[in-house]
Short mmCIF file of C-alpha atoms and ligand atoms in Angstrom, two decimals:
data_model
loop_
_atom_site.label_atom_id
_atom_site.label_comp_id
_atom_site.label_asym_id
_atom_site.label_seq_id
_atom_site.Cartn_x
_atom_site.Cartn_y
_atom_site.Cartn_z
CA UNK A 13 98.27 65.30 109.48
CA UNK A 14 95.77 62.89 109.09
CA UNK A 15 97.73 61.02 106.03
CA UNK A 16 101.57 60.25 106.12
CA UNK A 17 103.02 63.09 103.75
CA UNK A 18 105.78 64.39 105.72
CA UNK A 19 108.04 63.45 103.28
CA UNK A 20 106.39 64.09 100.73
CA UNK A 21 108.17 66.24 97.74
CA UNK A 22 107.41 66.82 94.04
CA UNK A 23 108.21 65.44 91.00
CA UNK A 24 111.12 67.78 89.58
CA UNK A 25 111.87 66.20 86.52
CA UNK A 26 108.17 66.31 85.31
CA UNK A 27 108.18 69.90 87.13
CA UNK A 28 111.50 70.70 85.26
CA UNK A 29 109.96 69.43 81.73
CA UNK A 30 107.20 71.63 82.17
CA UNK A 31 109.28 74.34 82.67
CA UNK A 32 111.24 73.56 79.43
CA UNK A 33 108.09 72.64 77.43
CA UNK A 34 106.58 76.42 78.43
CA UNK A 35 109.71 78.24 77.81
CA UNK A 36 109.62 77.12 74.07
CA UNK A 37 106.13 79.36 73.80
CA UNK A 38 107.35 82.80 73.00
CA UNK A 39 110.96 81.96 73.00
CA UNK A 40 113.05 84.60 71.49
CA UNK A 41 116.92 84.12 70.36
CA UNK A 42 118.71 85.65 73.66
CA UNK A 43 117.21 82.48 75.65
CA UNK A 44 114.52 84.82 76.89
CA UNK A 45 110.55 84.78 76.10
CA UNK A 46 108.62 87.59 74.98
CA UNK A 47 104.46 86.33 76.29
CA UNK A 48 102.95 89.60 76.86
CA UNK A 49 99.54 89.37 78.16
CA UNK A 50 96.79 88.48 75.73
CA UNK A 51 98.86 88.33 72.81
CA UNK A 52 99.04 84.80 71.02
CA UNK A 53 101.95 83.55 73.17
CA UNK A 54 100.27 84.33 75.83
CA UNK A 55 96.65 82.41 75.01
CA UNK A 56 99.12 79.49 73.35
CA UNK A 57 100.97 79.11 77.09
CA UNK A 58 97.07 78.98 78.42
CA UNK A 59 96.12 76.68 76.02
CA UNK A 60 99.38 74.25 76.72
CA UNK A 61 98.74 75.12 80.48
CA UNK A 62 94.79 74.15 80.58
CA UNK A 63 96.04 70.99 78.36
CA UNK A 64 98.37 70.43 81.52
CA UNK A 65 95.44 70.45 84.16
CA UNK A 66 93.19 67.68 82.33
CA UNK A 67 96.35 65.81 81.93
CA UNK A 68 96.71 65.87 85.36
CA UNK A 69 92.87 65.03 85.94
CA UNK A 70 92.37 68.23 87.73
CA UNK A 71 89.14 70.83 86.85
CA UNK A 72 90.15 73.70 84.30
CA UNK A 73 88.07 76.80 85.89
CA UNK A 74 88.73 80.26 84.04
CA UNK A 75 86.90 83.06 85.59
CA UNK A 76 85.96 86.56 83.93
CA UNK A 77 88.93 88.57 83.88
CA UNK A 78 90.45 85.44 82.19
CA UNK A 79 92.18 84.21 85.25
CA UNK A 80 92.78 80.58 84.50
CA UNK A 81 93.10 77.80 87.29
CA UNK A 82 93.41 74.31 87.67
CA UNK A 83 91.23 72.45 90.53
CA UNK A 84 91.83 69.55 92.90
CA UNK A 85 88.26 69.59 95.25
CA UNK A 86 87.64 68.68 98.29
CA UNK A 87 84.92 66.09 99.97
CA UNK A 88 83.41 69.21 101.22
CA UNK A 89 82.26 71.02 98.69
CA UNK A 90 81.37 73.88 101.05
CA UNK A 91 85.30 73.78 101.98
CA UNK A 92 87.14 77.17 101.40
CA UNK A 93 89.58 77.61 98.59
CA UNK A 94 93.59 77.91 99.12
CA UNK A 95 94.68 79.31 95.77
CA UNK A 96 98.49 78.92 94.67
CA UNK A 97 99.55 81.06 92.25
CA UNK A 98 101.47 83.36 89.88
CA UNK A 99 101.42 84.58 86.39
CA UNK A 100 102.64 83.30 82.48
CA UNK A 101 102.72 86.14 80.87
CA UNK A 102 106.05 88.04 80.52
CA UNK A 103 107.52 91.69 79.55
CA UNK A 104 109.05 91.69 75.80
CA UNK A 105 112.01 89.85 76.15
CA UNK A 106 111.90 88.67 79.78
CA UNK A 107 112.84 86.13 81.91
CA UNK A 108 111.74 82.51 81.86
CA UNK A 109 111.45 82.36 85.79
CA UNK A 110 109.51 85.34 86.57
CA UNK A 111 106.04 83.93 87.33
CA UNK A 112 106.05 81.02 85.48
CA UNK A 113 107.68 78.99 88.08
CA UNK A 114 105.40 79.69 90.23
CA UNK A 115 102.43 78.45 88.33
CA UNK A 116 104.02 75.52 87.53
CA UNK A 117 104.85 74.77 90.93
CA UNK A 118 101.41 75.61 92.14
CA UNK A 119 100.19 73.04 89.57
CA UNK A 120 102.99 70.52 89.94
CA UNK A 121 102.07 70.34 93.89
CA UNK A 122 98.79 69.60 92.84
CA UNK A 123 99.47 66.53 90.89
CA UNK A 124 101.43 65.39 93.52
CA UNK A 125 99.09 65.44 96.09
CA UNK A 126 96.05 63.82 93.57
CA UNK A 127 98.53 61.34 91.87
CA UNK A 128 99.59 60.32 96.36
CA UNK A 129 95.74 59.70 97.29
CA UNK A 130 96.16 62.34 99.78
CA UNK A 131 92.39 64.25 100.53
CA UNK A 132 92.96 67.63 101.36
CA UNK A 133 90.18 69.34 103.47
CA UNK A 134 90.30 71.82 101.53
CA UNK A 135 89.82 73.09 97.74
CA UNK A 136 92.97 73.63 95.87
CA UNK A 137 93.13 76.06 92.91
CA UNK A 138 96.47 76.48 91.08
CA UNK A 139 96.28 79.69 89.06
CA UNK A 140 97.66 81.41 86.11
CA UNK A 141 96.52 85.56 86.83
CA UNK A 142 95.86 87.26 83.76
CA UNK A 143 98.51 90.59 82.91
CA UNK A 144 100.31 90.78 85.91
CA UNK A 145 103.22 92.62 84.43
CA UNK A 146 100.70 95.16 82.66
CA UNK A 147 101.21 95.30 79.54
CA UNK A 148 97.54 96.37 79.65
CA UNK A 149 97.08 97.51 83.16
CA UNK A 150 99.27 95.68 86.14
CA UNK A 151 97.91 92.93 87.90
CA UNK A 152 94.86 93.19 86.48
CA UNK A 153 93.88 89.77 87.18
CA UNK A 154 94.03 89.33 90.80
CA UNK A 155 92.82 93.35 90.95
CA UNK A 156 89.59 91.34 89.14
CA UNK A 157 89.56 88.80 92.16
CA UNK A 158 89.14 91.43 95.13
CA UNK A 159 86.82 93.34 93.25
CA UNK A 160 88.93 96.37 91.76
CA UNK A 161 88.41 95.47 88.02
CA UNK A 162 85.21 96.85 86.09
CA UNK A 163 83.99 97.76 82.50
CA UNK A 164 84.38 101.58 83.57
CA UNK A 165 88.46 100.86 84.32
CA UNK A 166 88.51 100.02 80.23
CA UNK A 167 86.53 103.00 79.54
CA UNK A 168 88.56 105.45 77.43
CA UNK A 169 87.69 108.25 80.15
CA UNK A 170 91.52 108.39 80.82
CA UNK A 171 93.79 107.05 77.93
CA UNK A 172 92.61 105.19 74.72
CA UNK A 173 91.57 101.93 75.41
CA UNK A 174 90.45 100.31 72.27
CA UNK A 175 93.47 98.49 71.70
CA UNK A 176 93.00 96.77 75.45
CA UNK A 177 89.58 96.22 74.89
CA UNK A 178 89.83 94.48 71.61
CA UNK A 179 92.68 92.25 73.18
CA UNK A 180 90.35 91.17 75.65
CA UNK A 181 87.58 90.67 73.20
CA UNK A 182 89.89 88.06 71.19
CA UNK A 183 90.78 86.59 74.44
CA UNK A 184 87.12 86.03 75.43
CA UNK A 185 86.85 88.16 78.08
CA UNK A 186 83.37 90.03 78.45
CA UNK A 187 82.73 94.18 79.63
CA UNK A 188 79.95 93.63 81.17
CA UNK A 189 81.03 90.52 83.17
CA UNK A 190 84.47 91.78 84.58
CA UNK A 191 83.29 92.49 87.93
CA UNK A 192 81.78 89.21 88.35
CA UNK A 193 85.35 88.20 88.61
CA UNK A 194 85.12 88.80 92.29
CA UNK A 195 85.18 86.04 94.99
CA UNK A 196 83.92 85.91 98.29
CA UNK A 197 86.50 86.55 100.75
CA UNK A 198 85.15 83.83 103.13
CA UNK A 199 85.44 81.15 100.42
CA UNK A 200 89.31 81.30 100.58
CA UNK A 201 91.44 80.32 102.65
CA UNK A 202 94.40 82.43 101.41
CA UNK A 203 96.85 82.66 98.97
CA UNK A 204 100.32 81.31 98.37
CA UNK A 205 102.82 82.28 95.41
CA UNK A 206 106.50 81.50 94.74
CA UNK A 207 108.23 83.40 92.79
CA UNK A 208 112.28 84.52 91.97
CA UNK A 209 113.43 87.59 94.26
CA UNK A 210 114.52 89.43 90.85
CA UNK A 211 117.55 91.33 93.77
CA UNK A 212 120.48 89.86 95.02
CA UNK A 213 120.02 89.29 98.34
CA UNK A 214 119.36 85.69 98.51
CA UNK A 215 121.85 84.68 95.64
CA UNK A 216 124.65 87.10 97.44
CA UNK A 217 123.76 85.95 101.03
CA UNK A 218 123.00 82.43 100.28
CA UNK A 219 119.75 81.75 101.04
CA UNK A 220 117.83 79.06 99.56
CA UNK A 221 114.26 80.91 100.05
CA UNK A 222 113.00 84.05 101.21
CA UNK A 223 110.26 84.81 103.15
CA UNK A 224 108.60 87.86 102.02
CA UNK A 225 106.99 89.79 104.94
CA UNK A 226 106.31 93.13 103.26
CA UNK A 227 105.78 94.36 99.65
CA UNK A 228 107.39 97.50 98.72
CA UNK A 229 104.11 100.37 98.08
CA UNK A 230 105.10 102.33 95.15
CA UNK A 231 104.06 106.27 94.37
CA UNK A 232 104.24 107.95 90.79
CA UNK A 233 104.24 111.46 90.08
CA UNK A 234 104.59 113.98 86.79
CA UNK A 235 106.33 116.71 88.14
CA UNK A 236 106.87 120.04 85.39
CA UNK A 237 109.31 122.68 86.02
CA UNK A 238 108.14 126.21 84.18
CA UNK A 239 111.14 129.05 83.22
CA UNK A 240 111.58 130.94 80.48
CA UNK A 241 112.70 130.43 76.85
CA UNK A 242 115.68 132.76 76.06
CA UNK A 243 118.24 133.62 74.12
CA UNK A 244 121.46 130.90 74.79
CA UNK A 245 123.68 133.50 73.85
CA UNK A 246 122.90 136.85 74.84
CA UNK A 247 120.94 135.81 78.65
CA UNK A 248 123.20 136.27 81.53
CA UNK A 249 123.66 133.15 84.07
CA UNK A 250 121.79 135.19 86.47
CA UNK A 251 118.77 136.18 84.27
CA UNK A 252 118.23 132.92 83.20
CA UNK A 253 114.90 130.82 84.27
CA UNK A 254 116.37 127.14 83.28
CA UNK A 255 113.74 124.50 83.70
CA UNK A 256 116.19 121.93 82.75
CA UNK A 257 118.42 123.05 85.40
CA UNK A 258 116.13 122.96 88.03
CA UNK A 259 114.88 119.35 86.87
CA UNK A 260 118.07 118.20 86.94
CA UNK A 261 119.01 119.25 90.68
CA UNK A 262 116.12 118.01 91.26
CA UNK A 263 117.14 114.39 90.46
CA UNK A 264 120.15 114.51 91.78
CA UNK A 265 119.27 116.06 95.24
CA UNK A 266 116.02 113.67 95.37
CA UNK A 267 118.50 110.77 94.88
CA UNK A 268 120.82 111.63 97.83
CA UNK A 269 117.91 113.03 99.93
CA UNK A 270 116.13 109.06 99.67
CA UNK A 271 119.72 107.33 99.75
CA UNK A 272 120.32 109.69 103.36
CA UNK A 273 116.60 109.87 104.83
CA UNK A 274 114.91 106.58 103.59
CA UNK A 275 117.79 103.59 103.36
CA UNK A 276 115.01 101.16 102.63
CA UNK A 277 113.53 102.72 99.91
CA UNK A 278 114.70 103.82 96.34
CA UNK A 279 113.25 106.34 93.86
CA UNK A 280 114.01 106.61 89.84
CA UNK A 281 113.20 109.21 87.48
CA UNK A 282 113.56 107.54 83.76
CA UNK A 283 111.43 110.18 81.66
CA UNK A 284 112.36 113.48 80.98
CA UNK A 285 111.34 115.98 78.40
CA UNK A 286 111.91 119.56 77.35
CA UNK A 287 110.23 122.37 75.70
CA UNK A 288 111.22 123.58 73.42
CA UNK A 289 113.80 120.99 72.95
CA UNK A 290 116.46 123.46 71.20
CA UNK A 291 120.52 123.29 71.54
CA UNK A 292 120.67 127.10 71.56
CA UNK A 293 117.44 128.17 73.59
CA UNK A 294 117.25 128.44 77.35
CA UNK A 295 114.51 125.55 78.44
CA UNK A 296 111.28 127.12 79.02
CA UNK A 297 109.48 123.43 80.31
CA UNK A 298 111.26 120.56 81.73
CA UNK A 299 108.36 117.53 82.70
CA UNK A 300 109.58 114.46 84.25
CA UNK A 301 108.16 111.37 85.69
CA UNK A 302 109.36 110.08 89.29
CA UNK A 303 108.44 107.07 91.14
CA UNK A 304 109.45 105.77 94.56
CA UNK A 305 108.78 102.55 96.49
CA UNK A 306 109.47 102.07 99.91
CA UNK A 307 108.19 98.68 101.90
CA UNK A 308 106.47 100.47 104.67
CA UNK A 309 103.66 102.77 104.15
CA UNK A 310 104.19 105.57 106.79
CA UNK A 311 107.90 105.69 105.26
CA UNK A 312 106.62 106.12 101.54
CA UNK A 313 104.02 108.56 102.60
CA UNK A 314 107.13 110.69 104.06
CA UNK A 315 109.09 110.09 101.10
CA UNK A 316 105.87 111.85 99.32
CA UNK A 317 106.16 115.15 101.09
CA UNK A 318 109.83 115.63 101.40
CA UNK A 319 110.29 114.69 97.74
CA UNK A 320 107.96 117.23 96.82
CA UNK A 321 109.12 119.57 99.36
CA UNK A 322 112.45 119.03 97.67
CA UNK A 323 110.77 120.32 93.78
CA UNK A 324 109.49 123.22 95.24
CA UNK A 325 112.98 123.71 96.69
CA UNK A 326 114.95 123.65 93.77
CA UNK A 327 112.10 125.12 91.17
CA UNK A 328 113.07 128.52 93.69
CA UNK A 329 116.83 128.12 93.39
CA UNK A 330 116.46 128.64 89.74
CA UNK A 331 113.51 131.11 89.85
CA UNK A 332 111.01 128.53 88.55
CA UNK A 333 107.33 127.52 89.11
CA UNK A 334 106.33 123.48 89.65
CA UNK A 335 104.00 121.79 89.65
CA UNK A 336 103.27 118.65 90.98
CA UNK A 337 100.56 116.06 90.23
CA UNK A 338 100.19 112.64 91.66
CA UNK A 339 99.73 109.95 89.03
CA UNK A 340 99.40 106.66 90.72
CA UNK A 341 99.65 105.15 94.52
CA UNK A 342 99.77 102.00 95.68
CA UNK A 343 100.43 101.52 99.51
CA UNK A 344 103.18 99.04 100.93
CA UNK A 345 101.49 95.46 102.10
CA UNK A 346 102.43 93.32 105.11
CA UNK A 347 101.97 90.38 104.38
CA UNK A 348 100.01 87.60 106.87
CA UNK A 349 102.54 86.38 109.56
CA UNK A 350 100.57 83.65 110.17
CA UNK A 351 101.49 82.50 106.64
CA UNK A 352 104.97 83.19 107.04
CA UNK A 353 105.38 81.34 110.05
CA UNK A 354 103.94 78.43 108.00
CA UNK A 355 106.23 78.51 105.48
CA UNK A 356 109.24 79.11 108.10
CA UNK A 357 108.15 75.70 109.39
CA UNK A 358 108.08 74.44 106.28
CA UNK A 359 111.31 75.47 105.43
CA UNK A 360 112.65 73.87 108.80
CA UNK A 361 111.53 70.84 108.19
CA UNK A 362 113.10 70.78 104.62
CA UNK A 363 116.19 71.91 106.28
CA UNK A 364 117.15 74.69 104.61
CA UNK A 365 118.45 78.62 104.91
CA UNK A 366 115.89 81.07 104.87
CA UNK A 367 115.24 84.79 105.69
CA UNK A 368 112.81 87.42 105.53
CA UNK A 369 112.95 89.86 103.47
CA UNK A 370 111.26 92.52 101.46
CA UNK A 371 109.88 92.60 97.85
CA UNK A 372 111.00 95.98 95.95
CA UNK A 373 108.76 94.72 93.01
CA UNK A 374 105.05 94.27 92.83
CA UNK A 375 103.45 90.62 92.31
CA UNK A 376 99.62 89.72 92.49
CA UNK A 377 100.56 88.48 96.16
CA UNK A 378 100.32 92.25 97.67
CA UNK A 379 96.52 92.21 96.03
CA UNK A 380 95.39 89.13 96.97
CA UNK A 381 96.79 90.16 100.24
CA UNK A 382 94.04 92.98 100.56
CA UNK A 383 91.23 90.43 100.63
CA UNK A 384 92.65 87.57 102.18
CA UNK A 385 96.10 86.37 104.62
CA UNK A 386 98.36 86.10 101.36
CA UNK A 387 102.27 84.37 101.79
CA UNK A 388 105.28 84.26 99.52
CA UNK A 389 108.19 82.60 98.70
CA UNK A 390 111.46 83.65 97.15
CA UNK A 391 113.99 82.23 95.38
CA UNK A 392 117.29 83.37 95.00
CA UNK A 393 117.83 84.98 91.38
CA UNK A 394 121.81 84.68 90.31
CA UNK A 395 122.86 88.30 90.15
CA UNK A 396 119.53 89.24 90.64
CA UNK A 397 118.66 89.35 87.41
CA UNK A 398 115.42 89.62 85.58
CA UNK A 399 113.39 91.18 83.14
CA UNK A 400 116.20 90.09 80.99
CA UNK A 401 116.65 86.84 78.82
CA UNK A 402 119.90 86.06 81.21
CA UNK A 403 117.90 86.27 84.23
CA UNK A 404 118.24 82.86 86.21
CA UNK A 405 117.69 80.69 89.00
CA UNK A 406 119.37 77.11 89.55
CA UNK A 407 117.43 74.40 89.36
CA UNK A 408 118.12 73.01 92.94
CA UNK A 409 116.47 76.20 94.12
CA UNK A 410 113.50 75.40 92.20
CA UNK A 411 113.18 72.27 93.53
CA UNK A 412 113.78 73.25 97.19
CA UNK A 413 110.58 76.28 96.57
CA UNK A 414 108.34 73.73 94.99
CA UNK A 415 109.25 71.39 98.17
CA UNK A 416 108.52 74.32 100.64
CA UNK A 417 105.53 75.52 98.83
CA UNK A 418 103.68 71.55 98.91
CA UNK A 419 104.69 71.19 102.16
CA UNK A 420 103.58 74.43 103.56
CA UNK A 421 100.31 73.66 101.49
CA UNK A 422 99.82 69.96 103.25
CA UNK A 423 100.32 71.53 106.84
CA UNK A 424 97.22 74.38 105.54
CA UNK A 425 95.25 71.64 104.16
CA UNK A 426 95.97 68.42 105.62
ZN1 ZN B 26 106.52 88.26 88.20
#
């Protein structure tokens, strides 16, 4: 490193009043926040958060899928970009970790490295990505950065879109100009995000980070089971043509079958619905909604065939038809190693306890990934909770990410 910074760490009082100060936009009683994207809690924690960046004598930059960044430049101004990152918008009643930590850190490493004189040879961008937990459509705004967002996906070819579109609208966010939301994959450098591990393995195994090496893929499918409507009374077990019956064996076996076959990855079926939706009238329909995730992509794509393997399989146990269609796909993600490695060092040097692991949630890391060498951070969150007002992380943890993340940014950029 060309400048001393080696022991270099952030502010986490000014980090940790940040933190505070945000958590008081969309607070709700529980201790929680409820910022879903776009809505006014949302544009008020941009606002405060673009208020933050001048503050800190850095360049606000939003882009057009409303992605909002703060910007420390290099000498260079040809220099590629390495772009820190997470989100600030929330599900109804979430947590007060779950991405906003790691926008704050991204930001609060950049005031520390403008306020210490230290000239990175690189750009720094520290960004807020617009609907990552999709309250619209899922990580919408780093899906805008590698190119996967345009006017057409807001079309109301598929569902009814108005609502979305009008949202952005307010928000200032242009149709026509959505795909212009792409950047050049040469002109970054990658992408770093810190976030909480919403599981338990850190807290329970007591590691201060976690290195995230893969990102669970996830598959979604409506599956329908077709019998027969009948008499409750007066059909015999053995004339009977039970949808329900066959949907629910279905669950169950798929369950076991994943928990036997596929130890890594987990499945959950949390719709069901019935037709016609009597007490006293055999079920003639039963349609349910499955996902499952599992961190490797070979492994998921498996999972795919004997799960459905599995419908047809019950569907003739209770002398049904099925039928299977496959709603959405998104494949597992390795993440760079060469990034990882960094951050191992970094977390050497700090001298503290961390592991690789796997992320069994989705986070605008695994798309940015696609594009360009992406690298994560976890911290431990206490009983992994989250997407809950109680979920938490202590502080020291913070601190100890925010450390690992500026100094695994200094040995990129230094
Ligand atoms: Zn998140």
């Amino acid at each position: 490193m060309a400048t001393d910074c080696s022991n270099l760490h952030v502010n986490s009082e000014r980090l940790r009043a940040d933190f505070d100060a945000l958590s008081e936009i969309g607070a709700t009683v529980g201790g929680g926040v409820s910022r879903l994207a776009l809505s006014n809690e949302d544009l008020e924690a941009r606002s405060w958060f673009a208020d933050r960046i001048e503050e800190a004598n850095l360049r606000v930059k939003d882009d057009e899928v409303g992605n909002l960044s703060g910007l420390l430049s290099a000498d260079d101004p040809d220099a590629k970009t390495l772009m820190i990152g997470s989100h600030l918008d929330t599900v109804p009643n979430g947590g007060r970790y779950d991405g906003a930590i790691g926008v704050l850190a991204a930001l609060e490493c950049l005031r520390r490295i403008k306020e210490t004189g230290i000239k990175p040879r690189y750009h720094l961008e520290a960004i807020d990505f617009t609907d990552e937990e999709g309250t619209w459509k899922s990580l919408f705004g780093s899906s805008g950065i590698v190119g996967k967002i345009s006017a057409n996906d807001i079309s109301d070819n598929l569902h009814d879109n108005m609502a979305f579109r009008a949202a952005l609208y307010r928000a200032g966010i242009m149709l026509p100009e959505l795909q212009n939301a792409r950047r050049d994959p040469a002109s970054i450098l990658g992408f770093l995000e810190l976030h909480i591990e919403q599981g338990k393995t850190l807290h329970e195994q007591q590691f201060d980070i976690g290195i995230v090496d893969r990102i669970v893929g996830r598959t979604t499918y409506n599956v329908v089971f077709y019998g027969e409507a009948a008499h409750a009374g007066t059909t015999t077990a053995d004339e009977r043509h039970d949808a329900l019956q066959g949907a629910a064996a279905f669950i169950i076996a798929a369950h076991k079958r994943v928990a036997e076959e596929f130890p890594e990855g987990v499945t959950n079926c949390g719709h069901v619905s019935v037709t016609p939706d009597s007490f006293n009238v055999v079920p003639a329909e039963a349609s349910l909604r499955i996902e499952f995730r599992h961190p490797d992509t070979d492994s998921l794509k498996d999972m795919e065939a004997r799960l459905i393997q599995l419908a047809q399989d019950c569907a003739g146990t209770y002398r049904l038809r099925v039928a299977t269609e496959r709603v959405m796909h998104r494949g597992a993600e390795r993440m760079s190693g060469y990034l990882a490695r960094q951050i191992e060092n970094a977390c050497r040097a700090e001298g503290i306890r961390c592991t690789p692991i796997a992320s069994y949630s989705g986070h605008n890391a695994q798309i940015m990934n696609q594009m360009v060498p992406a690298g994560m951070i976890f911290l431990p969150s206490v009983d992994g909770i989250s997407h809950n007002p109680r979920e938490f992380t202590d502080w020291r943890h913070v601190e100890i990410g925010a450390n690992v993340l500026l100094r695994t940014i200094l040995q990129l950029t230094v």
